[in-house]
PDB file of C-alpha atoms in Angstrom:
ATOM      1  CA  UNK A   1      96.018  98.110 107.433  1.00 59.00           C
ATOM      2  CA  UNK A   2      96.361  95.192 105.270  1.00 72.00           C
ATOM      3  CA  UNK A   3      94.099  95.539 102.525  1.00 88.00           C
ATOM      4  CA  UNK A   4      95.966  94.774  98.734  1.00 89.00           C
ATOM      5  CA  UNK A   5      96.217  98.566  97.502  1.00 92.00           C
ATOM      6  CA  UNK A   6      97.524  99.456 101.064  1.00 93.00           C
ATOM      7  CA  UNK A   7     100.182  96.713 100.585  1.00 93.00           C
ATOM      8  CA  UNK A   8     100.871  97.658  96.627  1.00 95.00           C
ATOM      9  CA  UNK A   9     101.633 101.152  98.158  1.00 95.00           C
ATOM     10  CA  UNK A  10     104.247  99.947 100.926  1.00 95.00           C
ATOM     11  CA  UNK A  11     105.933  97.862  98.048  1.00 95.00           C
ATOM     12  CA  UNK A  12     106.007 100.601  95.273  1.00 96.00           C
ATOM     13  CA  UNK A  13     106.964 103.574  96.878  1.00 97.00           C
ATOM     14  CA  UNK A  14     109.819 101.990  98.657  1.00 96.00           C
ATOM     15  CA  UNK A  15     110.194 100.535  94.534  1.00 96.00           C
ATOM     16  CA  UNK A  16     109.906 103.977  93.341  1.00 97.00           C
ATOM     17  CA  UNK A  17     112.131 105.590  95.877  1.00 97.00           C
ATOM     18  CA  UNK A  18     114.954 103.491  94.572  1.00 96.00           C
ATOM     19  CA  UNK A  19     114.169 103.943  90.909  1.00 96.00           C
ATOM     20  CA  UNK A  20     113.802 107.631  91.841  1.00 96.00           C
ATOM     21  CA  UNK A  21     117.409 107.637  93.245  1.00 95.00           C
ATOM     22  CA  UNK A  22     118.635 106.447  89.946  1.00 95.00           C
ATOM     23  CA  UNK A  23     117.793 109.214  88.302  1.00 95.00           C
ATOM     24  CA  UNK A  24     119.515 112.165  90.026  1.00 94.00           C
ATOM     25  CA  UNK A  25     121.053 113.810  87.903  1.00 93.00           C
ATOM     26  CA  UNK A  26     117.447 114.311  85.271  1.00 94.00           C
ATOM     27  CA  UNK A  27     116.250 115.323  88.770  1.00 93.00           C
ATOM     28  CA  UNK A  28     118.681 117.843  89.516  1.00 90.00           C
ATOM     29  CA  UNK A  29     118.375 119.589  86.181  1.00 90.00           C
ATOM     30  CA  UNK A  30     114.582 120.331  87.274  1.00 88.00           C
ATOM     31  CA  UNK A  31     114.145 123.948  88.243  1.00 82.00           C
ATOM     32  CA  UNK A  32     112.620 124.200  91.596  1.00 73.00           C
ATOM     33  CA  UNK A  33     110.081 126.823  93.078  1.00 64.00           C
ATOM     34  CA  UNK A  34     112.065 129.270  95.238  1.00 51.00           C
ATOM     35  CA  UNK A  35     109.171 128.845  98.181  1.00 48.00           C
ATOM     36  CA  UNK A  36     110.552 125.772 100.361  1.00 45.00           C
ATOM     37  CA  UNK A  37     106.806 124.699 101.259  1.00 45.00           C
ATOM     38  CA  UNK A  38     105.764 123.789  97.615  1.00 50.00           C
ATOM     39  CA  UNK A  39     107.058 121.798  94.856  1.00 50.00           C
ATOM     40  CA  UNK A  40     106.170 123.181  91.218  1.00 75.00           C
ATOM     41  CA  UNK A  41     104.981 121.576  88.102  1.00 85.00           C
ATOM     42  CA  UNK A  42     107.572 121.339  86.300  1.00 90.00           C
ATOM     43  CA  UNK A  43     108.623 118.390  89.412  1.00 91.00           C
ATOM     44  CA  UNK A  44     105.442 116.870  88.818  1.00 93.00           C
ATOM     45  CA  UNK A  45     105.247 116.907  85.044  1.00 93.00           C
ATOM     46  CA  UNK A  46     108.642 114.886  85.411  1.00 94.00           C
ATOM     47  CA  UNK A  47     107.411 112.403  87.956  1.00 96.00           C
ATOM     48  CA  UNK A  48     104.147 111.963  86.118  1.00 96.00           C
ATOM     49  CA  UNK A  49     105.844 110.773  82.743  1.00 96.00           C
ATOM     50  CA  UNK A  50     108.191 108.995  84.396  1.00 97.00           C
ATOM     51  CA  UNK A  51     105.908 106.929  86.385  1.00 97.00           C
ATOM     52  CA  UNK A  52     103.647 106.582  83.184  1.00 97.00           C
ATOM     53  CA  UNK A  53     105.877 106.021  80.663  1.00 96.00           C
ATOM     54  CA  UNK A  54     108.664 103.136  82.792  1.00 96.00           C
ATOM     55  CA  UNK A  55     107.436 102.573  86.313  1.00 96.00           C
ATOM     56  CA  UNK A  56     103.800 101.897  86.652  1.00 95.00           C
ATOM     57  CA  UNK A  57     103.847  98.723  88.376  1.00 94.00           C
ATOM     58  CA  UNK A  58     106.497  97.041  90.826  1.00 93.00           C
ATOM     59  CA  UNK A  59     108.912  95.630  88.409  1.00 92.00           C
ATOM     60  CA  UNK A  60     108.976  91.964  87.408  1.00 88.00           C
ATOM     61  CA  UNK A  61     112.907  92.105  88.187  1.00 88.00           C
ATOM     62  CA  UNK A  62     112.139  93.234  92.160  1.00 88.00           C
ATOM     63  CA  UNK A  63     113.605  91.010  94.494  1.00 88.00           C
ATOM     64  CA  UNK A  64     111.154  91.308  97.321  1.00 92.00           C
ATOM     65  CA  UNK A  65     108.793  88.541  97.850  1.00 93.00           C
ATOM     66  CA  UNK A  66     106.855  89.747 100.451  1.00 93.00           C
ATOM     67  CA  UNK A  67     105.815  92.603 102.439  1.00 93.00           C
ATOM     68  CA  UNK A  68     105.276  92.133 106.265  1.00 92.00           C
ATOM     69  CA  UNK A  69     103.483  94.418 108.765  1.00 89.00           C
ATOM     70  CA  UNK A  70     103.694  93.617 112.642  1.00 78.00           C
ATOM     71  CA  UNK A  71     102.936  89.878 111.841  1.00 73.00           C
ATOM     72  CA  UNK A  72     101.228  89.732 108.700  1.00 85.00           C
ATOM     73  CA  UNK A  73     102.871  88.604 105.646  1.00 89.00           C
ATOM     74  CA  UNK A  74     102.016  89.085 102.102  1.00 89.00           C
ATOM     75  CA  UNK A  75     102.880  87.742  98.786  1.00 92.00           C
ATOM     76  CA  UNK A  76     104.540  90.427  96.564  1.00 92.00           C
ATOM     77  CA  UNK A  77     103.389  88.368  93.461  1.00 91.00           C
ATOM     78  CA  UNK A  78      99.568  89.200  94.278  1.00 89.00           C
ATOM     79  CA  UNK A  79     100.652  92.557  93.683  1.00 91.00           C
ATOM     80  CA  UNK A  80     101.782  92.375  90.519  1.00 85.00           C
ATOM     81  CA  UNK A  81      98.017  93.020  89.089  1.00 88.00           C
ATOM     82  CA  UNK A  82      97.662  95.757  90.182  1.00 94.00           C
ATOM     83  CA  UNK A  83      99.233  98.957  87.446  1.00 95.00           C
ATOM     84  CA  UNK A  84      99.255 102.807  88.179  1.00 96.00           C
ATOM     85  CA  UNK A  85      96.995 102.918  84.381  1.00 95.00           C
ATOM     86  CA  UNK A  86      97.992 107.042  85.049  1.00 96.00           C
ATOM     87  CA  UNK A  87      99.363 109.947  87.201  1.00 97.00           C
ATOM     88  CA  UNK A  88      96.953 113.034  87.872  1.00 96.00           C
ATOM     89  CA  UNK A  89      98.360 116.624  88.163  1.00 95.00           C
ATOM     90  CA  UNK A  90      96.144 118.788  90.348  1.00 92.00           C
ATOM     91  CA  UNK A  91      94.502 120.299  87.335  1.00 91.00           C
ATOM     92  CA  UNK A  92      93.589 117.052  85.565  1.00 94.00           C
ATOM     93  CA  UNK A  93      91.631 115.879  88.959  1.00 93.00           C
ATOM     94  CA  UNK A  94      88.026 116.070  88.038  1.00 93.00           C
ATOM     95  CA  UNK A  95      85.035 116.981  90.218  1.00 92.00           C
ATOM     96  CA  UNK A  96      84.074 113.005  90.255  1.00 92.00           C
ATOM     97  CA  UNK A  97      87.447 112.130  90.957  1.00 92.00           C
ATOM     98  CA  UNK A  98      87.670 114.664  93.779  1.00 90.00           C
ATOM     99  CA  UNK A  99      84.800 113.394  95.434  1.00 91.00           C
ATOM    100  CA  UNK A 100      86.439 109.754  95.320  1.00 89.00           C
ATOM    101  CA  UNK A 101      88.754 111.073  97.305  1.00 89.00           C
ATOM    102  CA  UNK A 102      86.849 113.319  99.727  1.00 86.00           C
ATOM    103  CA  UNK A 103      84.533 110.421 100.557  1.00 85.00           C
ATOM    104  CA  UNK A 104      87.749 108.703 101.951  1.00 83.00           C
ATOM    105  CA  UNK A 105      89.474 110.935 103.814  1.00 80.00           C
ATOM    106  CA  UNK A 106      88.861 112.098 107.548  1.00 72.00           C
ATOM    107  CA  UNK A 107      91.009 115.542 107.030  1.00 71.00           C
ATOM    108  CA  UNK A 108      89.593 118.787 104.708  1.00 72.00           C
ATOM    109  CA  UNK A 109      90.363 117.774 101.190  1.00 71.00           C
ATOM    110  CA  UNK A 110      92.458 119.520  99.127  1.00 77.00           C
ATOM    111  CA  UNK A 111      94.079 118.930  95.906  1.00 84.00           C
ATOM    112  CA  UNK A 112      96.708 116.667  95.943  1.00 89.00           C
ATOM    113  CA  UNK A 113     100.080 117.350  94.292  1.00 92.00           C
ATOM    114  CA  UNK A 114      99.593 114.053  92.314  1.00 95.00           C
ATOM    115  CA  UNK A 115      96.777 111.541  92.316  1.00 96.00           C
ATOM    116  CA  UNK A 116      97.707 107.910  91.535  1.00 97.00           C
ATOM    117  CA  UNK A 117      94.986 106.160  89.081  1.00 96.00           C
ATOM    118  CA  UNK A 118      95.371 102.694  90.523  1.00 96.00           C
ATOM    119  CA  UNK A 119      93.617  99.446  87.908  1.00 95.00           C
ATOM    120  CA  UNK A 120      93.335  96.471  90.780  1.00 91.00           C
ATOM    121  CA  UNK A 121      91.257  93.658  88.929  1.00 86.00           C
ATOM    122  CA  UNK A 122      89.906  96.309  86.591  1.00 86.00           C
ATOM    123  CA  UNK A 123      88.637  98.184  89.640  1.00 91.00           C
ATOM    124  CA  UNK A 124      89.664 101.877  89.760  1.00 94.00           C
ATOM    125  CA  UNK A 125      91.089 103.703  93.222  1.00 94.00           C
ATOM    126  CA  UNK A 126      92.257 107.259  93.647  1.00 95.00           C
ATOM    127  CA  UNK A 127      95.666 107.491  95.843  1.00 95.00           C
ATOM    128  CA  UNK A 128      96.820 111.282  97.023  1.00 94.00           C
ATOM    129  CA  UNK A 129     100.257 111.752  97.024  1.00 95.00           C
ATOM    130  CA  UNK A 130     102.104 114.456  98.517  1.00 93.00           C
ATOM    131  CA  UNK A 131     105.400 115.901  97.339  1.00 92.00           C
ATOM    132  CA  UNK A 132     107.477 117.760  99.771  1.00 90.00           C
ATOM    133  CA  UNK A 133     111.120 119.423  98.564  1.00 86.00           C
ATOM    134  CA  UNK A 134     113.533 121.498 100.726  1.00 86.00           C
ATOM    135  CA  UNK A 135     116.792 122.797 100.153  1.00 86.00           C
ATOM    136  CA  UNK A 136     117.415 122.274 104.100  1.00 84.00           C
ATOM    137  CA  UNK A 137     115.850 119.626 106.450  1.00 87.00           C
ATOM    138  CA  UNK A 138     112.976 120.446 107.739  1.00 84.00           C
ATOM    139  CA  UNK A 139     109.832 123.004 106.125  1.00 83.00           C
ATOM    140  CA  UNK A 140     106.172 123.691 107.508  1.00 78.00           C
ATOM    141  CA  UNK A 141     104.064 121.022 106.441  1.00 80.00           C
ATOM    142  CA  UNK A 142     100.154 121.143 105.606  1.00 77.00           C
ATOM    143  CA  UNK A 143      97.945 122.811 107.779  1.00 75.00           C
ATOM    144  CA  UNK A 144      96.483 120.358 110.629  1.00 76.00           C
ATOM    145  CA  UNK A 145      92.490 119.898 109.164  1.00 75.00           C
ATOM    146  CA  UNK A 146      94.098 118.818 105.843  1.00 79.00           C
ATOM    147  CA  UNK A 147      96.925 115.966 107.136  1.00 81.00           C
ATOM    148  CA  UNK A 148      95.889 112.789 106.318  1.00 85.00           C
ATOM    149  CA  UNK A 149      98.834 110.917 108.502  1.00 87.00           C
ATOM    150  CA  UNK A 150      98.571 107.628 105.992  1.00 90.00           C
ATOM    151  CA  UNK A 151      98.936 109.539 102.793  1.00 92.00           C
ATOM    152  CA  UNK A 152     101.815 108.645 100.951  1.00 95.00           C
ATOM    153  CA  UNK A 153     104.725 111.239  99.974  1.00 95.00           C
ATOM    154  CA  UNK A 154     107.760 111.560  97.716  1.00 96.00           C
ATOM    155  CA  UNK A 155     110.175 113.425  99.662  1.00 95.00           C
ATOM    156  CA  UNK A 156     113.019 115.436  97.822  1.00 93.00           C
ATOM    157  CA  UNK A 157     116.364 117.224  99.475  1.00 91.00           C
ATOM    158  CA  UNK A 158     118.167 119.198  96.844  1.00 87.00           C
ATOM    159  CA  UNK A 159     121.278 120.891  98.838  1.00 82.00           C
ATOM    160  CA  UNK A 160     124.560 119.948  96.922  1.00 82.00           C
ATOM    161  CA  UNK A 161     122.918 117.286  95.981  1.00 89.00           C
ATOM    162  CA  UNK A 162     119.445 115.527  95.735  1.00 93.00           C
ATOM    163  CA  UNK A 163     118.345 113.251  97.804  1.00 94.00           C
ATOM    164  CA  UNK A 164     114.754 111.395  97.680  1.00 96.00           C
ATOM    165  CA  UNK A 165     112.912 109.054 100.108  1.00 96.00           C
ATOM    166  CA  UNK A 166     109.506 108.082 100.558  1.00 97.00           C
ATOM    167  CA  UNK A 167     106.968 106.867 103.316  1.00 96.00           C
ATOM    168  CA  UNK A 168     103.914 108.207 105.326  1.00 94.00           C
ATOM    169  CA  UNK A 169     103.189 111.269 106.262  1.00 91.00           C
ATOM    170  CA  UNK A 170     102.763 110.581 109.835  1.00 90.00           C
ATOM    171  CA  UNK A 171     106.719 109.576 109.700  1.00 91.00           C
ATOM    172  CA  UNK A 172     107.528 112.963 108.313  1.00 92.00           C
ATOM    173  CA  UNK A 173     106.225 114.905 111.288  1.00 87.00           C
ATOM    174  CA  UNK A 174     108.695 116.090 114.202  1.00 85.00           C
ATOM    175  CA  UNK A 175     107.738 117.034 117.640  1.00 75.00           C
ATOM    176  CA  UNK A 176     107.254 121.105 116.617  1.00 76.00           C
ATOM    177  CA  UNK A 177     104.640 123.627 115.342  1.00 72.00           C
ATOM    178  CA  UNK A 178     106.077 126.844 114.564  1.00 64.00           C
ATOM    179  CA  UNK A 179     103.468 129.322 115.773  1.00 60.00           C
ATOM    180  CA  UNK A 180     100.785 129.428 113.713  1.00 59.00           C
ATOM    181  CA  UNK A 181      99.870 133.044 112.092  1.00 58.00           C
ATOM    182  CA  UNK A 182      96.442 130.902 110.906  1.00 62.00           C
ATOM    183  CA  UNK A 183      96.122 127.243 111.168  1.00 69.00           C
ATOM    184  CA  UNK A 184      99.032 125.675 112.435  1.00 76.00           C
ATOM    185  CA  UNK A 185     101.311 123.514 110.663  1.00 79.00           C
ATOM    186  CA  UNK A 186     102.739 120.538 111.768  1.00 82.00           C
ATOM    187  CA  UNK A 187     106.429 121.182 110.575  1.00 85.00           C
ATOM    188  CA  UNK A 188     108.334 117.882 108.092  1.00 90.00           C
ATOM    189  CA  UNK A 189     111.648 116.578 108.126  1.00 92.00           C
ATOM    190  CA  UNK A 190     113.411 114.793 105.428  1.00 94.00           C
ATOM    191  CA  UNK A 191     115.579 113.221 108.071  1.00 94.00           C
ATOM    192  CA  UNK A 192     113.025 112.189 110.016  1.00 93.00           C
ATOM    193  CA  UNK A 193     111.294 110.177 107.218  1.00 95.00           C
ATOM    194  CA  UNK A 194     114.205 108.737 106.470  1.00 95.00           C
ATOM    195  CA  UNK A 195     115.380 108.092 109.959  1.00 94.00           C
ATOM    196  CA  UNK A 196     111.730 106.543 110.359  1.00 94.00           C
ATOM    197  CA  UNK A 197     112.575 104.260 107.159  1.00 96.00           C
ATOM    198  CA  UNK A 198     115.616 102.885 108.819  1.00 95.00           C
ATOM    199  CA  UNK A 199     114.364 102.101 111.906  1.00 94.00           C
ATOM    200  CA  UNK A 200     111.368 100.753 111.019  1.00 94.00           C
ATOM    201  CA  UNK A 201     111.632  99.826 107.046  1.00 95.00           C
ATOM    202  CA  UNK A 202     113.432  96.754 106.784  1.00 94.00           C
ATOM    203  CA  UNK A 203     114.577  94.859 104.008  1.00 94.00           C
ATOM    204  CA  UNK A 204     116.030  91.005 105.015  1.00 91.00           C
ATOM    205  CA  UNK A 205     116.763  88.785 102.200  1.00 89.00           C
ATOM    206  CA  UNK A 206     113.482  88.995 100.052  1.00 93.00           C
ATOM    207  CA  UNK A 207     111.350  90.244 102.682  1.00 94.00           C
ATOM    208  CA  UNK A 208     110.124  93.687 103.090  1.00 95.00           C
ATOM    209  CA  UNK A 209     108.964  94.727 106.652  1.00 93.00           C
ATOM    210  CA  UNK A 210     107.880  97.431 108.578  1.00 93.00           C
ATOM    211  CA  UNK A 211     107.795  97.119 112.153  1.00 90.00           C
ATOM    212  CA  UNK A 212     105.871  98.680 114.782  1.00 84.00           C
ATOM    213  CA  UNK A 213     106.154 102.450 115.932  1.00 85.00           C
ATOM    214  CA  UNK A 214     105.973 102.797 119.329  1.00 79.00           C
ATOM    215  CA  UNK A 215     105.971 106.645 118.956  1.00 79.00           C
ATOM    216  CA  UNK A 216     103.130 106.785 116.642  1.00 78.00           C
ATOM    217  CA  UNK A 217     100.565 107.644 119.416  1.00 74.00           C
ATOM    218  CA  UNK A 218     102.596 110.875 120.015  1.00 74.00           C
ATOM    219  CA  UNK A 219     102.706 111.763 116.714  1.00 78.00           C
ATOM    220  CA  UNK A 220      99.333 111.311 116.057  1.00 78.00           C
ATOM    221  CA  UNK A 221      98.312 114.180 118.980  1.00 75.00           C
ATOM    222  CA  UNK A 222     100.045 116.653 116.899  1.00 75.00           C
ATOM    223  CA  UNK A 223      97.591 116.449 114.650  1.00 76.00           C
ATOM    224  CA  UNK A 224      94.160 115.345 116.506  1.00 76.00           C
ATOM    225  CA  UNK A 225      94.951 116.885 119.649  1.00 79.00           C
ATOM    226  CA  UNK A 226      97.395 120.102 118.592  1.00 76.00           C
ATOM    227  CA  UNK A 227      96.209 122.522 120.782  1.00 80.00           C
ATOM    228  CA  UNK A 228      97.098 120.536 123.885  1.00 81.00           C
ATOM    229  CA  UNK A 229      99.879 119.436 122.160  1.00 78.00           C
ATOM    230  CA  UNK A 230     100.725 123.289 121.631  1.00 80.00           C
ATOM    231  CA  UNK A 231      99.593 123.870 125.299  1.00 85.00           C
ATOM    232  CA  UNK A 232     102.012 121.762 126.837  1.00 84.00           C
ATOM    233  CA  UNK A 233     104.942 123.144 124.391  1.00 82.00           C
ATOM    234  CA  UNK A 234     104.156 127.050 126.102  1.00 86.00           C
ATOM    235  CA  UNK A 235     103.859 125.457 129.590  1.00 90.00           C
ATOM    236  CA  UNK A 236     107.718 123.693 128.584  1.00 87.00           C
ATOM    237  CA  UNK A 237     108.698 127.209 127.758  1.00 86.00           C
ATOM    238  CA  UNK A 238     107.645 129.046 131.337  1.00 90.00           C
ATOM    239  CA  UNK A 239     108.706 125.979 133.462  1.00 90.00           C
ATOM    240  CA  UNK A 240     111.716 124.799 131.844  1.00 87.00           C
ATOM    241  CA  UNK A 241     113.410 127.626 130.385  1.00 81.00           C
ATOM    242  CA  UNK A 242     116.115 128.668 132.288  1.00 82.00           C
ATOM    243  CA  UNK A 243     117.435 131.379 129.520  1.00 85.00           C
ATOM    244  CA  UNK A 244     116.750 133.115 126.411  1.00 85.00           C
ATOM    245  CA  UNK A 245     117.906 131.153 123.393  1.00 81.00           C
ATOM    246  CA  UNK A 246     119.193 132.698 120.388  1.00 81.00           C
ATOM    247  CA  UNK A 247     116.857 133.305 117.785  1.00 79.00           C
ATOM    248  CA  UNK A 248     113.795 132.067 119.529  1.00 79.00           C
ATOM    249  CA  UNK A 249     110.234 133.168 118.429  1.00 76.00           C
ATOM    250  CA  UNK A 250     108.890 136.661 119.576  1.00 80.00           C
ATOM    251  CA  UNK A 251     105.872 135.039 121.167  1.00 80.00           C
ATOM    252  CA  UNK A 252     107.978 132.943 124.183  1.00 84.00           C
ATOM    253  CA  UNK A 253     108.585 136.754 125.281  1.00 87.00           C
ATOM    254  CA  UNK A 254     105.186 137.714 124.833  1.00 88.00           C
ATOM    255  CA  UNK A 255     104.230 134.361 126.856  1.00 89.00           C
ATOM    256  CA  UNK A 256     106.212 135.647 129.876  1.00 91.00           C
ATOM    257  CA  UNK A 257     104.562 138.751 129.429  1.00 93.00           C
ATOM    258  CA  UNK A 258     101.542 137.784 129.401  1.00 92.00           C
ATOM    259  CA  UNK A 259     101.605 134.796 132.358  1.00 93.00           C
ATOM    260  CA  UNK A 260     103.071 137.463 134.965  1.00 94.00           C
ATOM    261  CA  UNK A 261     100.009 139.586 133.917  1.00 95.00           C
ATOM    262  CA  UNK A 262      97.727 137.094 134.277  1.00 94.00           C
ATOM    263  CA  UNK A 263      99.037 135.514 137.528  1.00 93.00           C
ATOM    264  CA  UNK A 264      98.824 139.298 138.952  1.00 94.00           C
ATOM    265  CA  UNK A 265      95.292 138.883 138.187  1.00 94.00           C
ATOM    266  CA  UNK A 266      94.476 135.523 139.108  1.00 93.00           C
ATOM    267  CA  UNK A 267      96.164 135.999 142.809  1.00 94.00           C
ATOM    268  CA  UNK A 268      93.980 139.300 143.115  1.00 95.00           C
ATOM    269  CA  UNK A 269      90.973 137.092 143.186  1.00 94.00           C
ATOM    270  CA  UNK A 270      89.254 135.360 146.340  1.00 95.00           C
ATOM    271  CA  UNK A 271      89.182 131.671 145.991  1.00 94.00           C
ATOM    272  CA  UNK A 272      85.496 131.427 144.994  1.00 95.00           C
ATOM    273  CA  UNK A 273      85.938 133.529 142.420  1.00 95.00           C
ATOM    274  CA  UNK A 274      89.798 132.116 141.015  1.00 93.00           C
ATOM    275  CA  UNK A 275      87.430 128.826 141.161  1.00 94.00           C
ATOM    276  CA  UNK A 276      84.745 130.109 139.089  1.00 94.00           C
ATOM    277  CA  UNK A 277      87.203 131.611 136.847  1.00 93.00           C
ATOM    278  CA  UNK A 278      88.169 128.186 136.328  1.00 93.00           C
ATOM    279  CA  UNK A 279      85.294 126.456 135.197  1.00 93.00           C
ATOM    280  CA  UNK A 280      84.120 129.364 133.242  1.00 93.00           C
ATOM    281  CA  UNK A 281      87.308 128.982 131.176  1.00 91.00           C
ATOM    282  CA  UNK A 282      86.686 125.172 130.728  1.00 90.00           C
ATOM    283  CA  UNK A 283      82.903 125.548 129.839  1.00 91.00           C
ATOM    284  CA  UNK A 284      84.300 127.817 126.996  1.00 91.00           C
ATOM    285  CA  UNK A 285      86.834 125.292 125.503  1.00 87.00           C
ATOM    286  CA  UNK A 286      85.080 123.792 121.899  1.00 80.00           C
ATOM    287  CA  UNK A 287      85.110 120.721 122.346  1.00 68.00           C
TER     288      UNK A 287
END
């Protein structure tokens, strides 16, 4: 993905994320919804005339000179023509707009907690952005049909004091999904963005890479492949567990429960019919 806005993005959030860090303390003063899965408006009020008003472009005084992905190199200076001309809140995204959007996206649309108005050679693109704020580490993110794992988020940690970073989605995402009551949800780590950033987002003399992930494969089945990736969490739990852990969610009980039932069963059966139990269980999987 090496397409100019795509490139503008990797260079001004990791821009913004330093501006961002700058101002703190305006930050901290913001009050913050008390549910650790959303971030409120008053948040994106502040980010949207902040971003309007002093930091809608990469700033002439930015030292990088160029952004490089795996092997590709580009020149920051290209960039420069291309200006955030203004920042959406969710209730400022029109139907047309909205439809922008859907058209390019390969999860359920919803509304995004910001929507970047990019102006690339007078050209107009639509860029979602997601805001995620906890006071600990990690939250529930989005449910699984609405991640899009390239959307870009602002990530905020406000414990004794605040704390911002920015990236991908995808490098948000942990290895866990708290069991879902509906749709699952991939849970989000500020320390995992930000461990992601400083493994793979380097910055050498004027240069700006990012370098391969070699565990975005695995990532990616948590959210195109959860129920396997789900599957093979409960099998973890039967096989692997040795003892109860402290705290752990009522279902691993339930699980045991419910295998020794179900093996009770299963061995009761003749082997033509434990057989035809089988496929009858994989013809009914949706594919």
């Amino acid at each position: 993905m090496n397409s100019p806005i795509e490139n503008f993005m990797r260079v001004y959030m990791f821009a913004l994320e330093k501006h961002l860090q700058s101002k703190k303390e305006e930050i901290a003063e913001i009050p913050f919804q008390s549910d650790e899965a959303n971030t409120d408006r008053p948040l994106k009020e502040y980010l949207k005339q902040e971003i309007e008003s002093n930091f809608s472009s990469i700033p002439e005084t930015f030292d990088i000179a160029t952004v490089t992905t795996n092997t590709n190199n580009y020149n920051v200076k290209s960039l420069k023509n291309i200006s955030i001309n203004s920042v959406l809140l969710p209730d400022e995204i029109s139907d047309e707009v909205k439809q922008n959007i859907k058209e390019k996206k390969q999860s359920i649309y919803t509304n995004p907690d910001l929507c970047f108005e990019l102006n690339i050679n007078n050209s107009i693109e639509y860029i979602p952005i997601e805001l995620k704020s906890t006071k600990k580490n990690t939250i529930p993110g989005s449910s699984v049909q609405q991640i899009d794992p390239n959307e870009w988020v602002i990530f905020i940690k406000r414990s004794s004091t605040i704390n911002i970073t920015t990236g991908q989605y995808i490098n948000a995402i942990t290895t866990k999904i708290p069991f879902p009551d509906r749709s699952p949800r991939p849970e989000v780590s500020f320390d995992s963005l930000c461990n992601w950033n400083k493994k793979h987002r380097i910055v050498s003399n004027d240069n700006l890479r990012f370098n391969q992930d070699n565990d975005l494969i695995s990532k990616q089945s948590i959210i195109y492949d959860w129920q396997s990736f789900l599957s093979n969490n409960w099998i973890d739990i039967l096989f692997t567990s040795s003892r109860v852990k402290d705290n752990e969610p009522w279902f691993n009980n339930n699980l045991r429960k419910f295998i020794l039932l179900f093996l009770d069963k299963y061995e009761s059966l003749s082997k033509e019919q434990q057989s035809n139990f089988k496929n009858k269980v994989k013809n009914l999987i949706k594919k």
